Amino acid sequence: MTYFVGAYASSPSGESWNPELEAEFYSKLKQEPNIKGLEHPFLGSLHPYDDTWFLENIDPTWNFVFTCIPGTMNELGKNPEFGLASTSESGRLAALAFLEKARVAIKQLNSHLGRQAVTAIQIHSAPKQPEGTSSKSAFQTSLDALLAWDWDGAKVVVEHCDTLLDEHPPAKGFLSLAEEASAIITANRTAHRNNLKNSVGMVINWGRSVIETRHPEGAIQHIHYLNEKRLLCGIMFSGVSDKESEFGVWQDSHMPPTAATEHAKGESDSLMSAEEIHKCLRTAKAKENKELILGIKLGIRPSAASIEDRIAYNANALSILDDFFTK
């Protein structure tokens, strides 16, 4: 099996752009045999720093899943009403304009590689509550628009993020899973009636579901819910901790999983263990559903960590996925 890697979260250029160091990192990634491709961050252009560098350094056989969360969070920092679910029409239209740029970038990458290499684009139901206001109906209106666009083979998927609850402050504070699913079902029905070929699915981010529910079982519950709705399209494994560490407590900092073996690179305080990952894959019926988007997104601490360590953390997480499929 091969998987997507959100390598940008593990990048040695996380704090400042260093093309030489990044090229070395990409060179090491290309040597990992079970990487299908990248979960690639979209912030407004194909690459956050240098489109040409990116096109020259990717493996031409890789596939890609665009994620709009980095750009969405950047835009929310400037405008708290920004988002596809915003009740502010100007904020909602700004989010659609942002995704039009993503659509252009997808075509740019596909054109460079001479194939439809972008598997999916992950979108989000911003804005963050309570700083901004959102609604299911506004989100559905945005989905109706997106389903009419030509995505050059990429599937539009909503990545669920934690929602606003009374019990604790949110990390993202977007719409609830039920609100997102309801909007998607209605938008898909409308698209079908209008003979559109596109449909929207959903991806679970392990860490964000656990941040919302404050328990690893929350990811299982969310996967089960989407399976029942026939909306589950994938799982990205990104960890979290309930203990004080460099990754913070209940922070969306992409904590690596615990080590799978004695000599592997892992984080002992991570709630994301091999057992929890395998539970999710069983719930998702991952062995039967070969179309699932599966991958990892790991942050690395400290920021001065070596490239070898960054690769080793990713290799540990990928080995955990592999263990599930080989047993």
Coordinates of C-alpha atoms in Angstrom, one line a residue, residues 127-278:
P127 CA -15.3 30.7 9.6
K128 CA -14.2 30.0 13.1
Q129 CA -16.9 30.5 15.7
P130 CA -17.5 32.6 17.7
E131 CA -15.2 35.1 15.9
G132 CA -17.3 34.7 12.7
T133 CA -20.7 33.4 12.1
S134 CA -21.5 30.4 9.9
S135 CA -24.5 28.3 8.8
K136 CA -25.3 25.1 7.1
S137 CA -27.3 26.9 4.5
A138 CA -24.5 29.2 3.5
F139 CA -22.2 26.2 3.3
Q140 CA -24.6 24.4 1.1
T141 CA -24.9 27.4 -1.2
S142 CA -21.1 27.4 -1.6
L143 CA -21.1 23.6 -2.3
D144 CA -23.7 24.1 -5.0
A145 CA -21.3 26.6 -6.7
L146 CA -18.2 24.4 -6.3
L147 CA -20.0 21.3 -7.8
A148 CA -20.6 23.2 -11.0
W149 CA -16.9 23.9 -11.5
D150 CA -14.4 21.8 -13.6
W151 CA -11.9 20.4 -11.1
D152 CA -9.9 18.6 -13.8
G153 CA -10.4 15.2 -12.1
A154 CA -10.0 16.2 -8.5
K155 CA -12.7 15.2 -6.1
V156 CA -14.0 17.9 -3.7
V157 CA -13.9 16.7 -0.1
V158 CA -14.8 18.4 3.1
E159 CA -12.2 17.8 5.8
H160 CA -14.0 17.9 9.1
C161 CA -12.4 20.1 11.8
D162 CA -13.5 20.5 15.4
T163 CA -16.6 22.5 16.0
L164 CA -17.6 25.0 18.7
L165 CA -18.8 23.4 21.9
D166 CA -19.7 24.7 25.3
E167 CA -17.3 22.3 27.1
H168 CA -13.9 23.7 25.9
P169 CA -12.5 26.3 23.5
P170 CA -12.2 25.2 19.9
A171 CA -9.0 24.8 17.8
K172 CA -10.8 25.5 14.5
G173 CA -14.5 26.0 15.5
F174 CA -16.1 25.2 12.2
L175 CA -19.5 23.6 11.5
S176 CA -20.4 20.4 13.2
L177 CA -20.0 17.0 11.4
A178 CA -23.8 16.7 11.2
E179 CA -24.2 20.1 9.7
E180 CA -21.5 19.5 7.1
A181 CA -22.9 16.1 6.2
S182 CA -26.4 17.5 5.8
A183 CA -25.2 20.3 3.6
I184 CA -23.2 17.8 1.4
I185 CA -26.1 15.4 1.0
T186 CA -28.4 18.2 -0.1
A187 CA -25.8 19.6 -2.5
N188 CA -25.1 16.2 -4.0
R189 CA -28.8 15.6 -4.6
T190 CA -29.1 19.0 -6.4
A191 CA -26.0 18.2 -8.5
H192 CA -27.4 14.9 -9.5
R193 CA -30.7 16.5 -10.5
N194 CA -28.8 18.9 -12.6
N195 CA -26.8 16.1 -14.3
L196 CA -23.5 17.3 -12.8
K197 CA -20.7 14.7 -12.6
N198 CA -19.2 16.1 -9.4
S199 CA -20.1 15.1 -5.9
V200 CA -18.7 16.0 -2.5
G201 CA -17.4 13.5 0.1
M202 CA -15.7 13.9 3.5
V203 CA -12.3 13.2 5.1
I204 CA -11.7 12.7 8.8
N205 CA -8.6 14.2 10.3
W206 CA -7.8 12.0 13.3
G207 CA -6.4 14.8 15.5
R208 CA -9.2 17.3 14.9
S209 CA -11.9 14.7 15.7
V210 CA -10.1 13.8 18.9
I211 CA -9.6 17.5 19.8
E212 CA -13.4 18.0 19.4
T213 CA -14.4 15.0 21.5
R214 CA -11.5 14.9 23.9
H215 CA -11.1 11.2 23.4
P216 CA -9.6 8.9 20.7
E217 CA -13.0 7.2 20.4
G218 CA -14.2 10.4 18.8
A219 CA -12.4 9.6 15.6
I220 CA -14.0 6.2 15.5
Q221 CA -17.5 7.8 16.1
H222 CA -16.9 10.3 13.3
I223 CA -15.8 7.6 10.8
H224 CA -18.7 5.4 11.7
Y225 CA -21.1 8.3 11.2
L226 CA -19.8 9.1 7.8
N227 CA -19.8 5.4 6.8
E228 CA -23.5 5.3 7.6
K229 CA -24.1 8.4 5.5
R230 CA -21.9 6.9 2.7
L231 CA -19.8 10.0 2.7
L232 CA -16.4 8.8 4.0
C233 CA -13.7 9.4 1.4
G234 CA -10.6 9.2 3.6
I235 CA -8.7 9.6 6.8
M236 CA -5.6 11.7 7.5
F237 CA -3.8 10.7 10.6
S238 CA -2.5 13.7 12.5
G239 CA -2.0 13.3 16.3
V240 CA -2.7 15.2 19.5
S241 CA -1.9 14.9 23.2
D242 CA -3.7 15.6 26.5
K243 CA -0.4 16.2 28.2
E244 CA 2.0 19.1 28.4
S245 CA 4.7 18.9 25.7
E246 CA 6.3 20.8 22.9
F247 CA 3.1 20.0 20.9
G248 CA 0.8 21.6 23.5
V249 CA -2.3 20.2 25.2
W250 CA -5.2 19.5 22.8
Q251 CA -3.5 21.6 20.1
D252 CA -3.8 21.0 16.4
S253 CA 0.0 20.6 16.0
H254 CA 0.0 17.3 14.1
M255 CA 1.8 15.3 16.8
P256 CA 3.4 12.1 15.5
P257 CA 2.1 8.8 16.8
T258 CA 3.8 6.7 19.4
A259 CA 6.7 4.5 18.2
A260 CA 5.7 1.3 16.6
T261 CA 8.9 -0.5 17.6
E262 CA 11.6 0.1 20.2
H263 CA 13.9 1.8 17.7
A264 CA 11.3 3.8 15.7
K265 CA 10.8 7.6 16.0
G266 CA 7.6 8.4 17.9
E267 CA 6.1 10.6 20.7
S268 CA 5.3 8.7 23.9
D269 CA 2.7 11.2 25.0
S270 CA 0.7 11.0 21.7
L271 CA -2.8 9.7 22.0
M272 CA -2.4 8.4 18.4
S273 CA -1.0 4.9 18.8
A274 CA -0.8 2.0 16.4
E275 CA -3.8 0.4 18.1
E276 CA -6.0 3.6 17.6
I277 CA -4.9 3.9 14.0
H278 CA -5.8 0.3 13.3

